[in-house]
Coordinates of C-alpha atoms in Angstrom, one line a residue:
M10 CA -169.0 -63.2 -159.8
T11 CA -165.7 -62.6 -161.1
I12 CA -162.2 -62.3 -160.0
N13 CA -160.6 -59.3 -161.5
A14 CA -157.5 -58.7 -160.4
K15 CA -155.3 -58.8 -163.3
D16 CA -152.1 -56.7 -162.5
G17 CA -154.1 -55.0 -159.1
P18 CA -155.3 -56.3 -155.4
L19 CA -157.8 -59.2 -155.4
V20 CA -160.8 -58.0 -156.0
A21 CA -164.2 -59.8 -156.0
E22 CA -166.8 -57.4 -157.9
E23 CA -170.3 -59.0 -159.3
S24 CA -170.7 -60.0 -163.0
S25 CA -170.9 -57.3 -165.3
P26 CA -171.0 -57.2 -169.6
K27 CA -167.9 -54.6 -169.8
R28 CA -165.3 -55.0 -167.1
P29 CA -163.0 -52.3 -166.4
S30 CA -159.1 -52.7 -167.9
P31 CA -156.9 -53.3 -164.6
A32 CA -155.2 -49.9 -164.8
V33 CA -158.9 -48.3 -164.1
V34 CA -159.6 -50.8 -161.1
Q35 CA -156.4 -50.0 -159.4
D36 CA -156.8 -46.8 -159.6
T37 CA -160.5 -46.8 -157.9
L38 CA -158.9 -48.7 -155.7
A39 CA -155.7 -46.1 -154.8
N40 CA -158.1 -43.2 -155.4
S41 CA -160.3 -44.6 -151.9
T42 CA -157.4 -45.5 -150.0
I43 CA -157.6 -44.4 -146.4
Y44 CA -154.1 -43.8 -145.3
L45 CA -153.1 -45.4 -141.5
T46 CA -152.9 -42.4 -139.0
G47 CA -151.7 -41.9 -134.9
W48 CA -150.7 -45.2 -133.1
Q49 CA -151.5 -47.6 -135.6
L50 CA -149.4 -45.6 -137.9
Q51 CA -147.1 -45.5 -135.4
L52 CA -146.8 -49.2 -135.1
L53 CA -146.5 -50.6 -138.6
S54 CA -143.8 -48.6 -139.1
L55 CA -141.7 -49.4 -136.0
S56 CA -143.2 -52.9 -136.6
L57 CA -141.8 -52.6 -140.7
S58 CA -138.1 -51.4 -139.8
L59 CA -137.8 -53.7 -137.5
C60 CA -138.3 -56.4 -139.4
M61 CA -136.1 -54.7 -142.4
L62 CA -133.6 -54.1 -139.2
L63 CA -134.0 -58.3 -138.5
V64 CA -132.8 -59.8 -142.4
N65 CA -130.4 -56.7 -142.7
I66 CA -128.2 -57.7 -139.5
E67 CA -128.4 -61.2 -140.8
V68 CA -126.2 -60.0 -144.4
S69 CA -123.5 -58.6 -142.6
I70 CA -123.5 -59.7 -139.3
I71 CA -122.2 -63.4 -141.4
G72 CA -119.1 -60.8 -142.5
T73 CA -117.4 -61.3 -138.4
S74 CA -118.2 -64.6 -138.0
L75 CA -117.6 -66.3 -141.0
V76 CA -114.4 -67.3 -140.3
S77 CA -115.8 -68.9 -137.0
I78 CA -118.2 -70.9 -139.2
T79 CA -116.0 -72.3 -141.5
D80 CA -113.4 -73.0 -139.5
D81 CA -115.3 -74.4 -136.7
L82 CA -117.3 -76.6 -139.8
H83 CA -114.4 -76.8 -141.7
G84 CA -115.0 -75.7 -145.2
F85 CA -113.6 -72.1 -146.2
N86 CA -113.7 -72.4 -149.7
Q87 CA -116.9 -73.1 -149.8
N88 CA -117.4 -69.4 -147.6
G89 CA -118.8 -68.3 -150.6
W90 CA -122.1 -70.3 -150.5
V91 CA -122.6 -69.7 -147.2
V92 CA -123.4 -65.8 -148.5
T93 CA -124.3 -66.3 -151.9
G94 CA -126.6 -69.3 -150.8
Y95 CA -128.9 -66.6 -148.9
L96 CA -128.6 -64.1 -151.6
I97 CA -129.6 -66.2 -154.2
T98 CA -132.9 -66.5 -153.2
Y99 CA -133.4 -63.8 -151.6
T100 CA -132.6 -62.0 -154.6
G101 CA -134.2 -64.6 -156.8
M102 CA -137.9 -64.1 -154.4
I103 CA -138.0 -60.0 -153.9
I104 CA -139.9 -59.7 -156.8
I105 CA -142.2 -63.0 -156.6
W106 CA -143.2 -62.7 -153.0
S107 CA -144.7 -58.9 -153.9
K108 CA -147.1 -60.8 -156.7
L109 CA -148.0 -63.2 -153.8
S110 CA -149.0 -61.1 -151.9
D111 CA -151.6 -58.5 -154.3
V112 CA -152.7 -62.4 -155.2
F113 CA -152.8 -63.9 -151.0
G114 CA -152.9 -59.8 -149.5
R115 CA -150.4 -57.8 -148.5
K116 CA -151.0 -58.8 -143.8
P117 CA -151.1 -62.7 -145.0
A118 CA -147.8 -62.5 -147.2
I119 CA -145.5 -60.5 -144.4
L120 CA -146.3 -62.6 -142.1
A121 CA -145.7 -66.0 -144.0
T122 CA -142.2 -64.4 -145.1
L123 CA -141.4 -63.3 -142.0
S124 CA -141.9 -67.2 -140.8
I125 CA -140.6 -68.7 -142.8
F126 CA -137.5 -66.8 -142.0
T127 CA -137.7 -67.4 -138.5
V128 CA -137.9 -71.2 -138.9
F129 CA -134.7 -71.8 -141.0
S130 CA -133.1 -68.8 -138.7
G131 CA -133.3 -71.8 -136.2
G132 CA -132.4 -74.1 -138.7
C133 CA -128.9 -72.7 -139.6
G134 CA -128.3 -72.3 -135.9
A135 CA -128.6 -76.3 -135.5
T136 CA -126.8 -77.5 -138.3
Q137 CA -123.5 -79.6 -138.1
T138 CA -122.0 -79.1 -141.5
M139 CA -121.8 -76.7 -144.6
T140 CA -124.2 -78.6 -146.7
Q141 CA -126.7 -78.1 -143.7
L142 CA -125.7 -74.9 -143.5
I143 CA -125.9 -73.3 -147.0
I144 CA -129.7 -75.6 -147.2
C145 CA -130.7 -73.8 -144.5
R146 CA -129.7 -70.5 -145.8
V147 CA -131.0 -71.0 -149.3
F148 CA -134.6 -71.5 -147.0
Q149 CA -133.7 -68.4 -144.6
G150 CA -132.8 -66.5 -147.8
I151 CA -136.2 -67.0 -148.8
G152 CA -138.2 -65.6 -145.9
A153 CA -135.7 -62.9 -146.0
A154 CA -136.4 -61.8 -149.4
G155 CA -139.9 -61.0 -148.8
C156 CA -139.6 -59.3 -145.5
F157 CA -137.4 -57.0 -147.5
S158 CA -139.6 -56.7 -150.2
L159 CA -143.2 -56.2 -148.3
A160 CA -141.9 -54.0 -145.8
L161 CA -141.2 -51.3 -148.5
T162 CA -144.4 -52.5 -150.3
V163 CA -146.2 -51.7 -147.2
A164 CA -144.8 -48.6 -146.1
Y165 CA -145.7 -47.0 -150.3
E166 CA -148.9 -48.1 -149.4
M167 CA -149.7 -46.6 -145.9
V168 CA -148.7 -43.1 -146.2
P169 CA -149.6 -40.6 -149.0
K170 CA -146.7 -40.1 -151.2
E171 CA -145.9 -36.7 -150.2
K172 CA -144.6 -38.7 -147.1
Y173 CA -142.6 -41.0 -149.0
P174 CA -139.2 -39.4 -148.7
A175 CA -139.8 -39.3 -144.8
Q176 CA -140.7 -43.2 -145.1
A177 CA -138.0 -44.4 -146.9
A178 CA -135.8 -42.2 -144.6
Q179 CA -136.7 -44.4 -141.8
L180 CA -136.3 -47.6 -143.6
A181 CA -133.2 -46.7 -145.4
A182 CA -131.9 -46.1 -141.9
S183 CA -133.1 -49.3 -140.6
T184 CA -132.0 -51.2 -143.5
A185 CA -128.4 -49.0 -143.0
L186 CA -128.4 -49.9 -139.5
G187 CA -128.8 -53.7 -139.9
S188 CA -125.1 -53.0 -141.2
L189 CA -124.1 -51.1 -139.0
V190 CA -124.4 -53.6 -135.8
G191 CA -124.5 -56.5 -137.8
P192 CA -120.8 -57.0 -137.8
L193 CA -120.4 -55.8 -134.1
I194 CA -122.9 -58.7 -133.4
G195 CA -121.5 -61.3 -135.2
G196 CA -117.8 -60.3 -133.6
A197 CA -119.2 -60.1 -130.4
I198 CA -121.3 -63.6 -130.7
S199 CA -117.9 -65.6 -132.2
Q200 CA -115.3 -64.0 -130.0
D201 CA -117.2 -65.0 -126.4
T202 CA -120.0 -68.2 -127.4
T203 CA -121.0 -69.9 -130.4
W204 CA -121.4 -68.5 -133.5
R205 CA -124.6 -70.4 -133.4
W206 CA -126.1 -67.5 -131.4
V207 CA -125.9 -65.7 -135.0
F208 CA -128.8 -67.5 -136.4
L209 CA -130.3 -68.8 -132.4
L210 CA -131.1 -65.0 -132.0
N211 CA -133.6 -64.1 -134.8
V212 CA -136.4 -66.7 -133.4
P213 CA -137.2 -64.7 -130.7
A214 CA -136.4 -61.5 -132.5
G215 CA -138.9 -62.7 -135.4
V216 CA -141.5 -64.3 -133.3
V217 CA -141.6 -60.5 -131.0
I218 CA -141.7 -58.4 -134.8
L219 CA -144.6 -61.3 -136.0
I220 CA -146.6 -59.9 -133.2
L221 CA -146.3 -56.2 -133.4
L222 CA -147.0 -56.8 -137.6
F223 CA -150.2 -58.8 -136.4
I224 CA -151.1 -56.2 -134.3
S225 CA -150.8 -53.3 -136.8
I226 CA -151.3 -54.2 -140.1
P227 CA -155.4 -54.0 -140.6
R228 CA -156.9 -56.5 -142.1
N229 CA -157.5 -56.2 -145.9
F230 CA -154.9 -53.9 -146.1
P231 CA -154.1 -51.7 -148.3
N232 CA -158.3 -52.0 -148.9
H233 CA -159.3 -51.9 -145.4
G234 CA -161.0 -48.5 -145.8
N235 CA -162.6 -48.9 -149.3
T236 CA -166.2 -49.8 -148.6
S237 CA -166.4 -50.9 -152.3
Y238 CA -163.9 -53.4 -151.5
M239 CA -165.0 -57.4 -151.3
A240 CA -162.6 -59.4 -149.9
P241 CA -161.6 -63.2 -151.0
T242 CA -162.4 -65.9 -149.2
L243 CA -159.6 -68.2 -148.5
R244 CA -161.7 -70.4 -150.9
Q245 CA -160.9 -67.4 -153.1
K246 CA -157.9 -67.0 -153.0
F247 CA -156.8 -71.0 -153.1
S248 CA -159.3 -71.1 -156.5
S249 CA -157.9 -72.3 -159.8
S250 CA -158.5 -69.3 -161.4
S251 CA -156.7 -66.9 -158.3
L252 CA -153.6 -69.2 -158.5
A253 CA -153.5 -68.7 -162.2
R254 CA -152.5 -65.0 -161.7
L255 CA -148.8 -66.3 -160.6
D256 CA -146.6 -66.2 -163.3
V257 CA -144.8 -69.6 -162.7
F258 CA -142.7 -70.0 -165.5
G259 CA -141.1 -66.5 -165.2
A260 CA -140.4 -67.2 -161.5
T261 CA -138.8 -70.6 -162.4
F262 CA -136.7 -69.7 -165.2
L263 CA -135.5 -66.4 -163.0
L264 CA -134.4 -68.8 -160.2
G265 CA -133.1 -70.9 -162.6
A266 CA -130.9 -68.1 -164.5
T267 CA -129.6 -66.9 -161.1
L268 CA -128.4 -70.0 -159.6
L269 CA -126.8 -71.1 -162.3
L270 CA -124.7 -67.8 -163.1
V271 CA -124.0 -67.7 -159.6
T272 CA -122.6 -71.2 -159.7
V273 CA -120.2 -70.5 -162.3
L274 CA -119.3 -67.6 -160.5
L275 CA -118.5 -68.9 -157.7
E276 CA -117.2 -72.4 -158.7
A277 CA -115.0 -72.3 -161.6
G278 CA -111.6 -72.1 -161.1
T279 CA -111.8 -74.0 -158.1
S280 CA -113.4 -76.5 -158.5
F281 CA -113.9 -76.7 -162.4
S282 CA -112.2 -74.8 -164.5
W283 CA -113.9 -71.7 -167.0
N284 CA -113.2 -73.8 -170.2
S285 CA -114.4 -77.4 -168.9
A286 CA -117.8 -78.4 -170.2
T287 CA -119.1 -77.7 -167.3
S288 CA -118.5 -74.0 -167.2
I289 CA -120.1 -73.6 -170.6
S290 CA -123.3 -75.9 -169.9
L291 CA -124.1 -74.3 -166.9
L292 CA -123.2 -70.9 -168.8
V293 CA -125.3 -71.7 -171.9
V294 CA -128.0 -73.1 -170.0
S295 CA -128.3 -69.6 -168.1
A296 CA -128.5 -67.4 -170.9
V297 CA -131.2 -70.0 -172.3
L298 CA -132.8 -69.3 -168.9
W299 CA -132.8 -65.3 -168.9
V300 CA -133.8 -65.2 -172.7
L301 CA -137.2 -67.3 -171.9
F302 CA -137.3 -65.1 -168.8
V303 CA -137.7 -61.7 -170.9
V304 CA -139.6 -63.9 -173.5
T305 CA -142.2 -65.3 -171.2
E306 CA -142.7 -61.7 -169.2
C307 CA -143.1 -60.3 -173.1
I308 CA -146.3 -62.8 -173.7
V309 CA -148.0 -62.8 -170.2
T310 CA -147.9 -59.1 -169.8
G311 CA -150.5 -59.0 -172.7
E312 CA -154.2 -58.4 -171.9
K313 CA -155.2 -61.5 -172.8
W314 CA -153.3 -64.0 -170.4
R315 CA -154.2 -64.9 -166.8
P316 CA -150.5 -64.9 -165.4
E317 CA -149.5 -61.6 -163.8
P318 CA -146.0 -61.0 -164.9
V319 CA -142.9 -61.2 -162.1
F320 CA -141.4 -58.2 -164.2
P321 CA -143.5 -56.4 -166.2
W322 CA -143.0 -55.9 -170.0
R323 CA -143.5 -52.2 -170.2
F324 CA -141.0 -52.1 -167.7
F325 CA -138.6 -52.1 -170.9
F326 CA -139.6 -49.0 -172.3
S327 CA -138.9 -47.0 -169.3
R328 CA -135.9 -45.2 -169.9
A329 CA -135.7 -43.4 -166.5
W330 CA -137.1 -46.9 -164.2
M331 CA -134.8 -49.5 -166.1
G332 CA -131.5 -47.0 -165.0
T333 CA -133.1 -47.0 -161.4
L334 CA -132.7 -50.7 -161.5
M335 CA -129.5 -50.8 -163.6
I336 CA -127.9 -48.3 -160.5
S337 CA -129.7 -50.4 -158.1
L338 CA -127.4 -53.6 -159.3
F339 CA -124.2 -51.6 -159.4
S340 CA -124.7 -50.5 -156.0
G341 CA -125.0 -53.8 -154.9
I342 CA -122.0 -55.3 -156.3
P343 CA -119.2 -53.8 -154.3
Y344 CA -121.5 -52.9 -151.1
N345 CA -122.0 -56.6 -150.0
T346 CA -118.8 -57.7 -150.9
V347 CA -117.3 -55.1 -148.8
V348 CA -119.3 -56.3 -145.6
I349 CA -118.2 -59.4 -146.2
T350 CA -114.4 -59.0 -147.4
I351 CA -113.3 -56.4 -145.4
P352 CA -114.0 -57.9 -142.1
Q353 CA -112.4 -60.9 -143.5
R354 CA -109.1 -58.5 -144.2
F355 CA -108.9 -57.2 -140.6
Q356 CA -109.0 -61.7 -139.3
A357 CA -107.1 -63.1 -141.8
V358 CA -103.9 -60.7 -143.0
Y359 CA -104.0 -58.1 -140.0
G360 CA -105.0 -61.0 -137.2
T361 CA -107.4 -59.1 -135.0
T362 CA -110.4 -60.5 -133.5
P363 CA -113.8 -60.8 -135.0
L364 CA -115.0 -58.5 -132.3
G365 CA -112.3 -56.0 -133.6
A366 CA -113.4 -56.4 -137.1
G367 CA -116.1 -55.5 -136.9
V368 CA -115.7 -52.2 -134.3
R369 CA -113.1 -51.9 -137.1
L370 CA -115.8 -51.9 -140.5
I371 CA -118.3 -49.1 -137.9
P372 CA -117.3 -46.2 -139.9
F373 CA -118.2 -47.6 -143.7
N374 CA -121.5 -48.5 -142.3
F375 CA -122.3 -45.9 -139.9
L376 CA -121.8 -43.8 -142.8
I377 CA -124.0 -45.3 -144.9
S378 CA -126.7 -45.0 -141.9
F379 CA -126.3 -41.6 -142.1
A380 CA -125.7 -40.6 -145.6
S381 CA -129.6 -42.9 -146.4
V382 CA -131.2 -40.7 -143.9
F383 CA -129.1 -37.8 -144.9
V384 CA -130.3 -37.9 -149.0
N385 CA -133.9 -37.6 -148.1
I386 CA -133.5 -35.0 -146.4
L387 CA -131.5 -33.1 -148.8
A388 CA -134.3 -34.5 -151.2
A389 CA -137.5 -33.3 -148.9
K390 CA -136.3 -29.8 -147.5
A391 CA -133.5 -29.0 -149.7
R392 CA -135.5 -30.0 -153.6
I393 CA -132.4 -31.0 -154.7
K394 CA -133.4 -33.6 -158.1
P395 CA -132.3 -37.4 -157.5
I396 CA -130.4 -37.9 -159.9
Y397 CA -128.0 -35.3 -158.8
L398 CA -128.0 -36.6 -155.4
L399 CA -127.0 -39.9 -157.3
L400 CA -124.0 -37.9 -158.9
V401 CA -122.5 -37.1 -156.1
G402 CA -123.5 -40.5 -154.2
S403 CA -121.9 -42.7 -157.3
A404 CA -118.7 -40.6 -157.9
L405 CA -117.8 -40.8 -153.9
Q406 CA -118.2 -44.6 -154.4
L407 CA -116.0 -45.0 -157.3
I408 CA -113.4 -42.7 -155.2
G409 CA -113.8 -44.5 -152.0
L410 CA -113.3 -48.1 -154.1
A411 CA -110.1 -46.6 -155.7
L412 CA -108.3 -46.0 -152.6
F413 CA -109.1 -49.5 -151.1
T414 CA -106.6 -50.5 -154.3
T415 CA -104.1 -48.9 -152.8
I416 CA -103.4 -51.1 -149.9
T417 CA -100.2 -52.1 -149.5
N418 CA -99.2 -55.2 -148.1
D419 CA -98.2 -55.1 -144.3
T420 CA -99.3 -56.7 -141.8
T421 CA -100.0 -53.9 -140.1
I422 CA -103.6 -52.2 -140.2
P423 CA -103.3 -48.6 -142.3
A424 CA -104.9 -45.7 -141.0
A425 CA -106.5 -44.6 -143.9
I426 CA -108.3 -47.6 -144.5
Y427 CA -110.8 -45.4 -142.5
G428 CA -111.1 -42.6 -144.2
Y429 CA -111.8 -45.2 -147.7
E430 CA -114.5 -46.2 -145.6
I431 CA -116.0 -43.4 -144.6
I432 CA -116.0 -41.9 -148.3
S433 CA -117.4 -45.1 -149.8
G434 CA -120.4 -45.9 -147.1
F435 CA -121.2 -42.2 -147.8
G436 CA -121.8 -42.7 -151.7
V437 CA -123.0 -45.9 -151.0
G438 CA -125.8 -45.2 -148.4
M439 CA -126.6 -41.7 -150.6
V440 CA -127.5 -44.3 -153.1
I441 CA -129.3 -46.7 -151.2
G442 CA -131.1 -43.8 -150.2
I443 CA -132.0 -41.8 -153.1
C444 CA -133.0 -44.8 -155.1
L445 CA -136.0 -46.2 -152.3
V446 CA -137.9 -43.0 -153.2
I447 CA -137.7 -43.0 -157.2
P448 CA -140.8 -46.0 -157.7
P449 CA -143.7 -44.1 -157.1
H450 CA -142.7 -41.8 -159.6
V451 CA -141.3 -43.2 -161.9
V452 CA -143.3 -46.4 -162.7
E453 CA -147.8 -47.0 -162.6
T454 CA -150.0 -46.9 -159.4
R455 CA -151.1 -50.7 -160.5
D456 CA -147.2 -51.8 -160.9
L457 CA -145.9 -50.1 -157.7
A458 CA -145.6 -53.5 -155.3
V459 CA -143.7 -55.3 -158.1
A460 CA -141.3 -52.2 -158.8
S461 CA -141.1 -51.9 -155.2
G462 CA -139.6 -55.6 -155.3
A463 CA -137.8 -55.8 -158.3
L464 CA -135.8 -52.1 -157.0
L465 CA -134.2 -54.5 -154.0
Q466 CA -134.4 -57.7 -156.1
F467 CA -131.6 -55.8 -158.6
R468 CA -129.8 -55.0 -155.6
M469 CA -129.3 -58.2 -154.1
L470 CA -128.9 -59.4 -157.4
G471 CA -126.0 -57.0 -157.4
G472 CA -124.5 -58.2 -153.9
A473 CA -124.8 -62.3 -155.1
L474 CA -122.9 -61.4 -158.0
G475 CA -120.1 -59.7 -156.8
L476 CA -120.2 -62.1 -154.0
A477 CA -119.7 -64.6 -156.5
I478 CA -117.2 -63.0 -158.6
A479 CA -115.0 -61.5 -155.3
S480 CA -114.8 -65.2 -153.3
N481 CA -114.2 -66.8 -156.9
V482 CA -111.1 -64.2 -157.8
L483 CA -109.7 -64.8 -154.3
N484 CA -109.7 -68.3 -154.0
N485 CA -108.3 -68.7 -158.0
R486 CA -105.6 -65.8 -156.3
L487 CA -104.8 -68.2 -153.5
N488 CA -104.3 -71.3 -155.8
S489 CA -102.1 -69.4 -158.4
A490 CA -100.0 -68.1 -155.3
L491 CA -99.7 -70.7 -153.2
A492 CA -99.2 -73.6 -155.2
G493 CA -95.4 -73.7 -155.6
L494 CA -95.5 -72.1 -151.8
V495 CA -97.2 -74.9 -149.9
S496 CA -98.2 -78.6 -150.6
A497 CA -101.4 -79.3 -152.3
E498 CA -101.9 -80.6 -148.8
E499 CA -101.4 -77.5 -147.1
L500 CA -102.9 -75.4 -149.5
S501 CA -106.0 -77.6 -148.8
V502 CA -106.5 -77.0 -145.6
L503 CA -105.4 -72.9 -145.8
L504 CA -108.7 -72.8 -147.9
R505 CA -110.7 -74.4 -145.4
S506 CA -109.5 -72.3 -142.7
T507 CA -107.6 -69.7 -142.2
A508 CA -106.6 -70.7 -138.6
S509 CA -103.6 -72.9 -140.5
I510 CA -102.0 -69.4 -141.7
H511 CA -100.4 -69.3 -137.7
L512 CA -99.5 -72.8 -137.8
L513 CA -97.1 -72.4 -140.9
P514 CA -93.1 -71.0 -140.5
P515 CA -92.5 -67.3 -139.9
R516 CA -91.5 -66.4 -143.7
L517 CA -93.6 -68.8 -145.3
Q518 CA -96.4 -67.2 -143.0
A519 CA -95.6 -63.9 -144.5
Q520 CA -96.0 -64.5 -147.9
V521 CA -99.3 -66.8 -147.8
L522 CA -100.3 -63.4 -145.6
A523 CA -99.2 -61.1 -148.9
A524 CA -100.8 -63.6 -151.3
F525 CA -103.9 -62.8 -149.2
S526 CA -103.4 -58.9 -149.3
D527 CA -103.0 -59.3 -152.9
G528 CA -106.6 -61.2 -153.4
Y529 CA -108.3 -59.2 -151.9
N530 CA -106.3 -56.0 -153.0
L531 CA -107.8 -57.2 -156.3
Q532 CA -111.3 -57.3 -155.5
M533 CA -111.2 -54.1 -155.0
K534 CA -110.2 -53.2 -158.1
I535 CA -112.8 -55.3 -159.6
M536 CA -115.5 -53.6 -157.5
T537 CA -114.0 -50.0 -158.5
G538 CA -115.0 -50.7 -162.3
F539 CA -118.5 -51.8 -161.3
A540 CA -118.5 -48.6 -159.4
G541 CA -117.3 -47.0 -162.4
A542 CA -120.8 -48.7 -164.2
Q543 CA -122.9 -47.5 -161.8
L544 CA -121.5 -43.5 -161.9
L545 CA -122.3 -43.8 -166.1
T546 CA -125.2 -45.0 -165.6
V547 CA -126.7 -42.5 -163.8
G548 CA -126.9 -41.0 -166.9
T549 CA -130.2 -42.8 -168.3
L550 CA -132.1 -40.9 -166.0
W551 CA -131.2 -37.8 -167.4
R552 CA -133.9 -35.3 -169.5
K553 CA -135.2 -32.0 -169.4
N554 CA -137.8 -31.7 -166.8
Q555 CA -135.7 -33.5 -164.1
I556 CA -137.9 -36.4 -161.2
S557 CA -138.5 -34.8 -158.3
V558 CA -139.7 -36.3 -155.2
V559 CA -141.4 -33.5 -153.5
G560 CA -143.6 -30.8 -154.3
D561 CA -145.9 -30.0 -157.4
E562 CA -143.8 -31.7 -159.7
A563 CA -143.7 -35.0 -157.8
K564 CA -147.5 -34.9 -158.3
A565 CA -146.9 -33.8 -162.0
S566 CA -144.4 -36.3 -162.6
T567 CA -146.5 -39.1 -161.2
Q568 CA -149.5 -38.0 -163.1
S569 CA -147.9 -37.8 -165.9
V570 CA -146.6 -41.6 -166.3
D571 CA -150.0 -42.9 -164.8
L572 CA -151.6 -41.2 -168.3
E573 CA -149.0 -42.1 -170.0
K574 CA -149.5 -45.8 -169.5
K575 CA -152.8 -45.8 -169.3
S576 CA -152.9 -44.4 -172.4
S577 CA -151.1 -47.3 -174.1
V578 CA -153.7 -50.2 -171.8
K579 CA -155.7 -52.1 -174.5
E580 CA -159.6 -52.5 -172.8
P581 CA -160.3 -56.1 -172.9
P582 CA -162.9 -57.9 -174.6
P583 CA -166.3 -57.9 -172.6
T584 CA -167.2 -60.9 -170.1
M585 CA -170.1 -62.1 -168.9

């Protein structure tokens, strides 16, 4: 008996003189899929939505509680790592979890990843130092990555393609709702009790979702209804031939390249200079690892290699798919930056409470939630092509971010800032919402799991890079602007805790607040540049017959992708 699973679910089959190609295996399984209905579909939809809600709350909840956390643990100059440490592993592990679910099964993988997230959430709540918190956040991000990517993968597999817009709207709403309520919860907790509950509340919530997922996901999903499918035993899953499917080198190069790049973007100019040997060495090693990652994926994508690539080489030759990934990357850069830095600005410059900062971020997050649902309704009901929705959303995002750069150094909250939040939030929501339904229509069926992971991974990579850049810009701006105003000791205290601003003399306090305001405006100017790049990238999706996500055009588009790719698949040599 052999285990045939290259680029597809693990399938045990009798030895035969000729083994079918991976695309044929995957298509056979896809055609025999029995989709979920009734209470099981409803319960699983609810469970997946709650899973995505929980991990996305964790990204935005930090925005309004970060000042309280860093003031308590005395590490404002390390605040970027509290968020980015989470995002690095979140970013690096998304595709890897998708591949692990191909090897070990969807149900075991999503239960394992939610368990990791829950356990280390408790660890974050118990930490006593910034270093301990950052370490626990790194492991918490590992769990969150799988929750996010596998929730989307399972959602694709439990319903037929014509129902994808409805599922995408539901999951996009959950994602955006997490961003909406996260700052409010974080602000209320930080203001009325200890910030530790920001993390500790995930423990009971995670346990409840684990139970719901265990009940609602059928055994051997998504092959639960396929009578020809022979589920591998636990021994087979952990056998050398099964583990050999894991692209260990590719995953290692990806994580290493991401970690080193983000480290330079976070620390250069603060812990060490940009032209120092440390910065140059880290950038060079990161570049080498990125090259090794691409080369590795090119090699292991070949049929004669056992490991399954975390990013198949064939992806590089799909302009529409690579364009979608770049749009996802660019949209993540300003999104995470706004969610984190705007609440900081409200607290540091305008003196609002953590809860007040969360309330004032509602327009941005509510419009993201609303637009992510609305855009899928437009795509499904009005049959508007995704490219036009992406153009409108990207343009609105660009306009909103550009308006943020016009905020003055006044310590009074400008009323116009809420309008800027509405415009940019609606644009971000449109882009996030419509990107979720594109993958099934531009990639092969066998690549659906890793494609959904890649889409999310690029967005989170953008978020990590954006926050690293924003944190570095703010720290460098403060260092240069305040160097002549305060002593080195006072500057060190300011970078550890913003609460110390109010201990300064009134005149000096005004100058310090102006420096903070200038730093936040500079962050938004850089984010505006990335938004402009995103708008230009939408053009890569343009083609004669535009991508459609509903109706006969969508089916024809999906079938043409599979046929085109299948024709290029080389038949592997016979095995005995």
